[in-house]
Coordinates of C-alpha atoms in Angstrom, one line a residue:
Chain A
M1 CA -0.1 0.0 0.0
T2 CA 2.6 2.5 1.1
P3 CA 5.2 1.8 -1.6
A4 CA 2.6 1.9 -4.3
S5 CA 1.5 5.3 -3.3
I6 CA 5.0 6.5 -3.1
E7 CA 5.6 5.3 -6.5
I8 CA 2.4 6.8 -8.0
R9 CA 2.8 10.3 -6.5
P10 CA 6.0 11.5 -8.1
S11 CA 5.1 10.2 -11.5
N12 CA 1.4 11.7 -11.4
R13 CA 2.1 14.9 -9.8
P14 CA 3.8 17.2 -12.2
K15 CA 1.4 16.5 -14.9
N16 CA -1.6 16.9 -12.8
V17 CA -0.4 20.1 -11.1
L18 CA 0.2 21.7 -14.5
Q19 CA -3.2 20.7 -15.7
K20 CA -4.9 22.0 -12.5
V21 CA -3.0 25.2 -12.2
S22 CA -3.0 26.7 -15.6
I23 CA -6.8 27.9 -15.6
P24 CA -6.7 29.4 -12.0
W25 CA -3.3 31.2 -12.8
I26 CA -4.7 32.7 -15.9
V27 CA -7.8 33.9 -14.0
V28 CA -5.8 35.4 -11.2
F29 CA -3.5 37.3 -13.4
T30 CA -6.1 38.6 -15.8
H31 CA -8.2 39.7 -13.0
M32 CA -5.6 41.2 -11.0
F33 CA -4.0 43.0 -14.0
V34 CA -7.1 44.4 -15.4
I35 CA -8.8 45.5 -12.0
L36 CA -5.7 46.4 -9.9
L37 CA -2.4 46.6 -11.6
L38 CA -3.3 48.4 -14.8
P39 CA -5.0 51.3 -12.9
L40 CA -2.1 51.3 -10.4
L41 CA 0.2 51.6 -13.3
A42 CA -1.8 54.4 -14.7
L43 CA -1.6 56.4 -11.7
L44 CA 2.2 55.8 -11.4
L45 CA 2.7 56.8 -15.0
R46 CA 0.5 60.0 -14.6
A47 CA 2.6 61.0 -11.7
L48 CA 5.9 60.4 -13.6
V49 CA 4.7 62.9 -16.4
L50 CA 5.4 65.5 -13.9
N51 CA 9.2 66.4 -13.3
P52 CA 10.4 65.9 -9.8
A53 CA 10.5 69.6 -8.9
E54 CA 6.8 69.9 -10.0
F55 CA 5.9 66.9 -8.1
W56 CA 7.6 68.1 -5.0
A57 CA 5.9 71.6 -5.1
L58 CA 2.5 69.9 -5.5
A59 CA 3.0 67.4 -2.7
T60 CA 4.2 69.9 -0.3
T61 CA 1.9 72.9 -0.7
P62 CA 0.8 74.2 2.6
V63 CA -2.7 72.9 2.4
A64 CA -1.2 69.4 1.4
L65 CA 1.2 69.6 4.3
S66 CA -1.5 70.4 6.7
T67 CA -3.8 67.5 5.5
Y68 CA -0.9 65.0 6.2
N69 CA -0.5 66.6 9.5
I70 CA -4.2 66.3 10.5
T71 CA -4.6 62.8 8.7
F72 CA -1.7 61.2 10.6
G73 CA -2.3 63.0 14.0
T74 CA -5.9 62.0 14.1
A75 CA -5.1 58.5 12.8
I76 CA -2.6 58.0 15.4
V77 CA -5.0 59.2 18.1
A78 CA -7.6 56.7 16.7
A79 CA -5.1 53.8 16.5
I80 CA -4.0 54.4 20.1
V81 CA -7.7 54.6 21.4
N82 CA -8.3 51.3 19.4
C83 CA -5.2 49.6 20.6
L84 CA -6.4 50.1 24.3
A85 CA -10.1 49.7 23.8
G86 CA -9.5 46.7 21.5
T87 CA -7.1 44.9 23.7
L88 CA -9.4 45.5 26.7
T89 CA -12.5 44.4 24.6
A90 CA -10.7 41.1 23.5
W91 CA -9.7 40.5 27.1
V92 CA -13.2 40.8 28.4
L93 CA -14.6 38.6 25.6
V94 CA -12.0 35.9 26.2
R95 CA -11.8 35.8 29.8
Y96 CA -15.2 36.8 31.4
E97 CA -18.8 35.5 31.2
F98 CA -21.4 38.2 31.6
P99 CA -24.8 39.0 30.3
G100 CA -24.7 40.4 26.8
K101 CA -21.4 38.9 25.9
R102 CA -22.6 37.2 22.7
F103 CA -24.3 40.4 21.7
L104 CA -21.0 42.4 22.3
D105 CA -19.1 39.7 20.2
G106 CA -21.6 40.0 17.5
I107 CA -21.6 43.8 17.1
V108 CA -17.7 44.1 17.1
D109 CA -17.8 43.4 13.3
L110 CA -20.6 45.9 12.6
P111 CA -18.2 48.8 11.5
F112 CA -16.8 46.5 8.7
A113 CA -20.3 45.5 7.6
L114 CA -21.8 49.0 7.8
P115 CA -21.2 51.2 4.7
T116 CA -18.9 54.2 5.5
A117 CA -21.5 56.7 4.2
V118 CA -24.1 55.4 6.7
A119 CA -21.5 55.5 9.5
G120 CA -20.7 59.1 8.4
V121 CA -24.2 60.4 8.3
T122 CA -25.1 58.6 11.7
L123 CA -22.0 60.0 13.5
A124 CA -22.5 63.4 12.2
T125 CA -26.1 63.5 13.3
V126 CA -25.3 61.9 16.8
Y127 CA -22.3 64.1 17.5
N128 CA -23.5 67.5 16.3
Q129 CA -24.2 70.3 18.7
S130 CA -27.8 69.2 19.3
G131 CA -27.3 65.5 18.6
W132 CA -27.9 62.6 21.2
L133 CA -24.4 62.6 22.2
G134 CA -23.0 66.0 21.0
Q135 CA -25.4 67.9 23.3
F136 CA -23.6 66.6 26.5
F137 CA -20.3 68.2 25.2
A138 CA -21.6 71.5 23.6
P139 CA -22.2 73.2 27.1
F140 CA -18.5 72.8 27.8
G141 CA -17.7 74.4 24.5
I142 CA -16.5 71.0 22.9
Q143 CA -17.6 70.7 19.3
I144 CA -17.2 67.1 18.0
A145 CA -18.8 67.0 14.6
F146 CA -17.3 69.3 12.2
S147 CA -14.0 69.3 14.0
R148 CA -10.9 67.2 14.4
V149 CA -12.5 65.3 17.3
G150 CA -15.2 64.1 15.0
V151 CA -12.7 63.0 12.4
A152 CA -11.1 61.0 15.2
I153 CA -14.3 59.4 16.2
A154 CA -15.2 58.4 12.7
M155 CA -11.7 56.8 12.4
I156 CA -12.0 55.0 15.6
F157 CA -15.4 53.7 14.4
V158 CA -14.3 52.3 11.0
S159 CA -11.3 50.7 12.4
L160 CA -12.7 49.4 15.6
P161 CA -12.7 45.6 14.8
F162 CA -9.0 45.3 13.8
V163 CA -7.4 45.0 17.1
V164 CA -10.3 43.0 18.8
R165 CA -10.2 40.5 16.1
T166 CA -6.5 40.0 15.9
V167 CA -5.9 39.9 19.7
Q168 CA -8.9 37.7 20.6
P169 CA -7.7 34.3 19.0
V170 CA -4.2 34.8 20.4
L171 CA -5.5 35.6 23.9
Q172 CA -7.6 32.5 23.7
E173 CA -4.4 30.4 23.5
V174 CA -2.8 31.9 26.6
E175 CA -3.8 29.5 29.1
P176 CA -5.3 31.0 32.4
T177 CA -3.3 28.4 34.4
I178 CA 0.0 30.0 33.5
E179 CA -1.4 33.3 34.9
E180 CA -2.7 31.4 38.0
A181 CA 0.7 29.8 38.5
A182 CA 2.1 33.5 38.6
W183 CA -0.4 34.4 41.1
S184 CA 0.4 31.5 43.4
L185 CA 4.0 32.1 43.1
G186 CA 3.3 35.6 44.4
A187 CA 3.6 37.8 41.4
S188 CA 1.6 40.9 41.8
Q189 CA -1.4 41.8 39.5
F190 CA 0.7 44.2 37.7
D191 CA 3.7 41.8 37.1
T192 CA 1.5 39.0 36.0
F193 CA 0.0 41.3 33.4
W194 CA 3.4 42.8 32.2
K195 CA 5.4 39.5 32.2
V196 CA 3.0 36.7 31.7
I197 CA -0.1 37.9 29.7
L198 CA 1.3 40.7 27.5
P199 CA 4.5 39.3 25.9
P200 CA 2.7 36.7 23.8
I201 CA -0.2 39.0 22.7
I202 CA 2.1 41.9 21.7
P203 CA 2.7 41.0 18.1
A204 CA -1.1 40.6 17.6
I205 CA -1.8 44.0 19.4
L206 CA 0.7 45.7 17.2
T207 CA -0.6 44.1 13.9
G208 CA -4.2 45.0 14.8
T209 CA -3.0 48.7 15.6
A210 CA -1.2 49.0 12.4
Q211 CA -4.2 47.7 10.4
A212 CA -6.4 50.1 12.3
F213 CA -4.1 52.9 11.5
A214 CA -3.8 52.1 7.9
R215 CA -7.7 52.0 7.7
A216 CA -7.9 55.3 9.5
V217 CA -5.4 57.0 7.2
G218 CA -7.4 56.0 4.1
E219 CA -10.8 56.4 5.4
F220 CA -13.0 58.7 3.5
G221 CA -16.7 58.1 3.5
S222 CA -17.4 58.5 7.2
V223 CA -14.8 61.5 7.6
V224 CA -16.1 63.5 4.6
L225 CA -19.5 63.5 6.3
I226 CA -18.6 64.2 9.9
A227 CA -15.9 66.8 9.0
A228 CA -16.3 70.4 8.0
N229 CA -13.6 69.8 5.5
I230 CA -12.1 73.1 6.0
P231 CA -8.3 73.4 5.1
F232 CA -5.9 73.6 8.0
Q233 CA -8.8 72.8 10.3
D234 CA -10.0 69.3 9.7
L235 CA -9.3 68.6 6.0
I236 CA -7.8 65.1 5.5
A237 CA -5.6 64.0 2.8
P238 CA -8.2 61.7 1.0
V239 CA -10.9 64.4 1.1
L240 CA -8.2 66.7 -0.5
V241 CA -7.8 64.3 -3.4
F242 CA -11.5 64.2 -3.8
Q243 CA -11.8 67.9 -3.8
R244 CA -9.0 68.3 -6.3
L245 CA -10.7 66.0 -8.5
E246 CA -14.0 67.8 -8.4
G247 CA -12.1 70.8 -9.2
A248 CA -10.6 69.1 -12.2
D249 CA -7.2 69.6 -10.9
I250 CA -5.9 66.1 -11.9
P251 CA -2.2 66.6 -11.3
G252 CA -2.9 68.0 -7.8
A253 CA -5.1 65.0 -7.2
T254 CA -2.6 62.6 -8.7
V255 CA 0.4 63.7 -6.5
I256 CA -1.5 63.6 -3.2
G257 CA -3.0 60.4 -4.2
L258 CA 0.3 59.0 -4.9
V259 CA 1.7 60.2 -1.6
L260 CA -1.2 58.3 0.1
L261 CA -0.6 55.2 -2.0
L262 CA 3.1 55.1 -1.0
I263 CA 2.1 55.6 2.7
S264 CA -0.4 52.6 2.5
L265 CA 2.3 50.5 0.8
I266 CA 4.7 51.3 3.6
L267 CA 2.0 50.4 6.3
L268 CA 1.2 47.2 4.3
L269 CA 4.9 46.1 4.6
I270 CA 5.0 46.9 8.3
I271 CA 1.8 44.8 8.9
N272 CA 3.4 41.9 6.9
L273 CA 6.5 42.0 9.0
L274 CA 4.5 42.2 12.2
Q275 CA 2.5 39.2 11.1
A276 CA 5.5 37.3 10.3
W277 CA 7.0 38.3 13.7
G278 CA 3.6 36.9 15.3
R279 CA 4.0 33.6 13.6
R280 CA 7.6 33.1 14.6
Y281 CA 6.4 33.8 18.2
D282 CA 3.9 31.0 17.6
A283 CA 6.6 28.4 16.8
Chain B
M1 CA -1.9 13.8 53.4
T2 CA -1.8 16.3 56.3
L3 CA 1.5 17.7 54.8
N4 CA -0.3 18.3 51.5
L5 CA -3.2 20.1 53.2
N6 CA -1.0 22.3 55.1
A7 CA 0.9 23.2 51.9
Q8 CA -2.4 24.0 50.2
V9 CA -3.9 26.3 52.7
P10 CA -1.3 29.3 52.4
M11 CA -1.5 28.9 48.6
G12 CA -5.2 29.2 48.8
E13 CA -4.9 32.3 51.0
T14 CA -2.5 34.2 48.6
A15 CA -4.7 33.3 45.7
L16 CA -7.8 34.4 47.6
Q17 CA -7.0 38.1 47.9
P18 CA -6.3 38.8 44.2
K19 CA -9.5 37.0 43.5
A20 CA -11.6 39.5 45.4
Q21 CA -9.7 42.2 43.6
R22 CA -10.3 40.4 40.3
E23 CA -14.0 40.4 40.8
W24 CA -14.1 44.3 41.0
A25 CA -11.6 44.5 38.1
K26 CA -13.8 42.2 36.1
I27 CA -16.9 44.3 36.6
G28 CA -15.1 47.5 36.1
L29 CA -13.5 46.3 32.8
I30 CA -16.9 45.0 31.4
L31 CA -18.5 48.3 32.3
L32 CA -15.6 50.2 30.6
V33 CA -16.0 48.2 27.4
F34 CA -19.7 48.7 27.3
A35 CA -19.3 52.3 27.8
F36 CA -17.0 52.6 24.8
F37 CA -19.2 50.6 22.6
T38 CA -22.1 52.5 23.7
V39 CA -20.6 56.0 22.8
I40 CA -18.8 54.7 19.6
L41 CA -21.2 52.1 18.2
I42 CA -24.5 51.3 19.8
V43 CA -25.9 54.8 20.1
P44 CA -25.1 55.8 16.6
V45 CA -26.6 52.6 15.1
I46 CA -29.7 53.1 17.2
Y47 CA -29.9 56.5 15.8
V48 CA -30.0 55.2 12.3
F49 CA -33.4 53.5 13.0
V50 CA -34.7 56.4 14.9
G51 CA -33.9 58.8 12.2
A52 CA -35.4 56.5 9.5
F53 CA -38.8 56.5 11.3
S54 CA -38.8 60.2 12.4
N55 CA -41.8 60.7 10.1
G56 CA -43.2 57.5 11.0
L57 CA -43.7 54.4 8.8
P58 CA -45.3 56.4 6.0
G59 CA -42.3 58.6 5.6
F60 CA -40.0 55.6 5.7
L61 CA -42.0 53.8 3.0
S62 CA -42.3 56.8 0.9
T63 CA -38.5 57.0 0.7
L64 CA -38.3 53.5 -0.2
S65 CA -40.8 53.8 -3.0
S66 CA -39.4 57.1 -4.4
R67 CA -38.0 56.8 -7.9
E68 CA -34.5 58.0 -6.8
F69 CA -34.3 55.2 -4.2
L70 CA -35.4 52.5 -6.5
N71 CA -32.9 53.7 -9.3
A72 CA -30.2 53.7 -6.6
L73 CA -31.2 50.2 -5.5
K74 CA -31.2 49.0 -9.0
L75 CA -27.7 50.4 -9.8
T76 CA -26.4 48.8 -6.6
L77 CA -27.8 45.5 -7.3
M78 CA -26.4 45.6 -10.9
A79 CA -22.9 46.5 -9.6
V80 CA -23.1 43.6 -7.0
A81 CA -24.3 41.3 -9.7
V82 CA -21.2 42.1 -11.8
A83 CA -18.7 42.4 -9.0
V84 CA -19.5 39.4 -6.8
P85 CA -19.3 36.5 -9.3
L86 CA -16.1 38.0 -10.7
N87 CA -14.5 38.3 -7.4
V88 CA -15.6 34.9 -6.2
I89 CA -14.0 33.3 -9.2
F90 CA -10.9 35.3 -8.7
G91 CA -10.8 34.6 -5.1
L92 CA -11.2 30.9 -5.6
C93 CA -8.5 30.7 -8.2
A94 CA -6.1 32.7 -6.2
A95 CA -6.8 30.7 -3.1
L96 CA -6.1 27.4 -5.0
V97 CA -2.7 29.0 -6.5
I98 CA -1.5 30.4 -3.2
A99 CA -2.5 27.5 -0.8
R100 CA -1.5 24.6 -3.2
K101 CA 1.5 25.8 -4.9
S102 CA 4.9 26.8 -3.5
F103 CA 6.5 29.3 -5.7
R104 CA 8.8 32.2 -5.4
G105 CA 6.8 35.4 -4.8
R106 CA 4.0 33.7 -3.1
T107 CA 4.1 36.1 -0.2
F108 CA 4.4 38.8 -2.7
L109 CA 1.3 37.8 -4.5
L110 CA -0.7 37.5 -1.3
S111 CA 0.4 41.1 -0.5
V112 CA -0.9 42.2 -3.9
I113 CA -4.1 40.5 -3.4
D114 CA -4.5 42.4 -0.2
L115 CA -3.7 45.8 -1.6
P116 CA -7.3 46.9 -1.9
F117 CA -7.6 46.6 1.7
S118 CA -4.9 49.0 2.4
I119 CA -5.5 51.5 -0.5
S120 CA -7.7 54.3 0.4
P121 CA -11.0 54.1 -1.5
V122 CA -10.3 57.5 -3.0
V123 CA -7.0 56.3 -4.2
A124 CA -8.7 53.4 -5.8
G125 CA -11.2 55.8 -7.7
L126 CA -8.2 58.0 -8.7
M127 CA -6.4 54.9 -10.1
L128 CA -9.4 54.3 -12.3
V129 CA -9.7 57.9 -13.3
S130 CA -6.0 57.8 -14.3
L131 CA -6.6 55.0 -16.6
Y132 CA -10.1 55.5 -18.0
G133 CA -10.7 59.2 -17.3
R134 CA -10.8 62.0 -19.9
Q135 CA -7.2 62.7 -19.5
G136 CA -6.5 59.0 -18.6
L137 CA -4.0 56.8 -20.4
L138 CA -6.6 54.7 -22.2
N139 CA -8.8 57.7 -23.2
P140 CA -7.7 57.7 -27.0
V141 CA -8.7 54.0 -27.3
L142 CA -12.0 54.5 -25.3
Q143 CA -12.9 57.5 -27.6
A144 CA -12.2 55.5 -30.7
I145 CA -14.4 52.7 -29.8
D146 CA -17.0 55.2 -28.2
L147 CA -16.9 53.6 -24.8
R148 CA -17.5 55.6 -21.7
I149 CA -16.3 54.1 -18.4
I150 CA -15.8 56.9 -16.0
F151 CA -19.1 58.7 -15.0
S152 CA -21.1 55.6 -16.1
F153 CA -21.9 52.1 -15.0
P154 CA -18.7 50.3 -16.1
G155 CA -16.6 52.7 -13.8
I156 CA -19.0 52.0 -10.9
A157 CA -18.7 48.3 -11.7
L158 CA -14.9 48.5 -11.7
A159 CA -14.8 50.3 -8.5
T160 CA -16.9 47.8 -6.8
I161 CA -14.8 44.9 -8.0
L162 CA -11.7 46.6 -7.0
G163 CA -12.9 47.3 -3.3
G164 CA -14.1 43.7 -2.8
M165 CA -11.3 41.8 -4.5
P166 CA -9.5 40.2 -1.5
F167 CA -12.3 38.7 0.6
V168 CA -12.9 35.4 -0.9
A169 CA -9.2 34.6 -1.1
R170 CA -8.7 35.9 2.4
E171 CA -11.4 33.4 3.8
V172 CA -10.6 30.3 1.7
I173 CA -6.8 30.4 1.8
P174 CA -6.5 29.5 5.6
V175 CA -9.0 26.6 5.2
L176 CA -7.3 25.2 2.2
E177 CA -4.0 25.3 4.1
E178 CA -5.6 23.7 7.2
I179 CA -7.2 20.7 5.4
G180 CA -4.0 19.9 3.4
D181 CA -4.0 18.3 -0.1
E182 CA -4.0 14.5 0.9
E183 CA -7.5 13.9 -0.2
E184 CA -7.0 15.9 -3.4
E185 CA -3.9 13.7 -3.9
A186 CA -5.9 10.6 -3.4
A187 CA -8.7 11.7 -5.7
R188 CA -6.1 12.3 -8.4
T189 CA -4.4 8.8 -7.9
L190 CA -7.8 7.3 -8.4
G191 CA -8.0 9.0 -11.6
A192 CA -10.0 12.1 -11.1
N193 CA -9.2 15.1 -13.3
G194 CA -8.6 18.5 -11.9
W195 CA -12.1 19.7 -12.3
Q196 CA -13.5 16.6 -10.7
T197 CA -11.0 16.8 -7.9
F198 CA -12.0 20.5 -7.3
W199 CA -15.8 20.0 -7.6
R200 CA -16.0 16.7 -5.6
V201 CA -13.2 17.0 -3.0
T202 CA -12.0 20.6 -2.6
L203 CA -15.2 22.5 -2.9
P204 CA -17.2 20.7 -0.2
S205 CA -14.5 21.1 2.4
I206 CA -14.1 24.9 1.8
R207 CA -17.8 25.6 1.3
W208 CA -18.4 27.5 4.6
A209 CA -15.3 29.7 3.9
L210 CA -16.5 30.3 0.5
V211 CA -20.1 31.4 1.6
Y212 CA -18.5 33.5 4.3
G213 CA -16.3 35.1 1.5
I214 CA -19.2 35.7 -0.7
I215 CA -21.3 37.3 2.0
L216 CA -18.4 39.7 2.9
T217 CA -17.8 40.6 -0.8
T218 CA -21.5 41.3 -1.3
A219 CA -21.7 43.5 2.0
R220 CA -18.6 45.3 0.7
A221 CA -20.0 45.7 -2.7
M222 CA -23.3 47.3 -1.5
G223 CA -21.5 49.5 0.9
E224 CA -18.7 50.8 -1.5
F225 CA -18.7 54.5 -1.4
G226 CA -15.3 56.5 -1.7
S227 CA -14.2 55.0 -5.0
I228 CA -17.8 55.2 -6.6
A229 CA -18.2 58.8 -5.4
I230 CA -15.1 59.6 -7.7
V231 CA -15.8 57.5 -10.7
S232 CA -19.6 58.2 -10.9
S233 CA -21.2 61.4 -12.0
N234 CA -23.6 61.2 -9.2
L235 CA -26.7 62.1 -11.1
I236 CA -29.8 61.5 -9.1
G237 CA -31.7 58.6 -10.3
R238 CA -29.1 57.8 -13.0
T239 CA -25.6 57.2 -11.6
Q240 CA -26.3 57.1 -8.0
T241 CA -25.8 54.0 -5.8
L242 CA -27.4 53.5 -2.5
T243 CA -24.4 54.8 -0.5
L244 CA -24.3 57.9 -2.9
Y245 CA -28.0 58.4 -2.4
V246 CA -27.5 58.4 1.4
D247 CA -24.8 60.9 1.0
S248 CA -26.6 63.3 -1.3
A249 CA -29.9 63.0 0.6
Y250 CA -28.1 64.0 3.7
R251 CA -26.4 66.9 2.2
N252 CA -29.6 68.2 0.8
Y253 CA -31.3 68.1 4.1
N254 CA -33.4 65.1 3.3
S255 CA -32.2 63.4 6.5
Q256 CA -35.4 61.2 6.6
G257 CA -34.5 59.8 3.1
A258 CA -30.8 59.4 4.1
F259 CA -31.7 57.6 7.2
A260 CA -34.5 55.3 5.6
T261 CA -31.7 54.3 3.1
A262 CA -29.1 54.0 5.8
V263 CA -31.7 51.6 7.7
V264 CA -31.8 49.4 4.5
L265 CA -28.0 49.2 4.2
A266 CA -27.6 48.8 8.0
G267 CA -30.2 46.0 8.0
L268 CA -28.2 44.3 5.3
A269 CA -25.2 44.7 7.4
A270 CA -26.8 43.1 10.4
L271 CA -28.0 40.4 8.2
T272 CA -24.5 39.8 7.1
L273 CA -23.4 39.5 10.7
V274 CA -26.2 37.1 11.7
I275 CA -25.4 34.8 8.7
K276 CA -21.8 34.9 9.8
Q277 CA -22.6 34.0 13.3
V278 CA -24.8 31.1 12.1
L279 CA -22.1 29.8 9.7
E280 CA -19.6 29.8 12.3
H281 CA -21.8 27.9 14.5
I282 CA -22.5 25.3 11.8
Y283 CA -18.7 25.3 11.2
V284 CA -17.9 24.4 14.8
Q285 CA -20.6 21.9 15.0
S286 CA -19.6 20.1 11.8
H287 CA -16.1 19.9 13.2
K288 CA -17.2 18.6 16.5
I289 CA -18.8 15.5 14.9
E290 CA -15.7 14.6 13.1

């Protein structure tokens, strides 16, 4: 039985693999090329038409610089909030039993399923001066909708599931018994957390946070609706690209768009490295 | 025996004190999480429903029967009908290639497939405009054959396909890797051809992941907004999808219409989550039996 299968395998494999692979390969490359790579190439080529000095001038206009500043500053805040709240949520979902747990677990993914335009309309209404939540902040002179705070809330909303969903499975694998061993050996709560629980979940936390950050940087739909989109105040880079296109300023849009694209590529690279690091931690 | 008991008492005592603390910490942490979710997620989502019914059921229904809404619905469904099947076929092929073949650049290919996740929807729209727009690279060709892509349905369809590209592959790859290829090999040694092997052996074992991927692709296709806002001319009743309709109704102070449409979209999103939970349940059950 065993020798036979060993004999058959090598002789059969190359032929079958070739047969099987050819169609999927063609489909994958055609689809990827037409839908993704060709448009990507077009964007790059349109940017290359500009000479470097022109490119640099368009990429670093005061308005553009302020949008990078606002986009990144706010996305960092959103990522930090999601890092803390997401880790906490994952912890609560994995370790505790309480009423409403299944409900909580179910709604974590809602921001992914809900269209961003819906999120934007809703957040803008709830957080404006007279909205359900905005009215509690208005007396203190805190304006949420149509300000950077609102932009941050939209970014937190759309990237909420990332940290929870990357940390949850990893945390599930950390045995509570290890933690109890630390307790019984006299470790303080603080020590147990820092030295026993945290190290194995750090790669997952960082991966989730980086994903949340990347999503927040590129977010358009919800932010364009909750922000006033005023330059130097709460105008983010993706909305600037949109405004430039509407104003038929194609080179201006292309340059800012390319800057955003490069940033998302760098973030993608970082996320991949973090994921590789997480897998190494596994083994 | 007595020795053992003596040894256990102090251990129990040291463990007792943190336990009481832990009970309080537990309640505190749970409340904190609920507070966060209430402010960020639950209240806004409840508001979608309240806003939709601010003029009662008749107001809600009048929006849903308006011609603008029905046209937007039709356009969205058309985009879904084009985008989902193409992305499912692509996702399946990509999963087969990536999970079953080891080749140089495998990780690179995986990253490329993931690209639409990390690219801003606005940039995705911009990419399409750079290729097919009036000043785009392919414009001379498009004009020669009199084909319009940007500001019309093909552009909307392309943007929808682009946004939903990675989902099926993302869901199916881990399952394919987990089940291994022994059964496929066995089928092949028994004389099955590639198509038979796929249809009878591979497909049944990945069906839940595939269904889940299809649902996510569909949800994303219906919710696509940023890239469509760029490639569509956004003409009411003509090139407006549901999400564009939400946006323009809201900006034109027709908040009832915006929220009624939002409820439809949110309802579909909730349905996605319910189906997902049910599928996960079925998946866990089917694995338990094995």
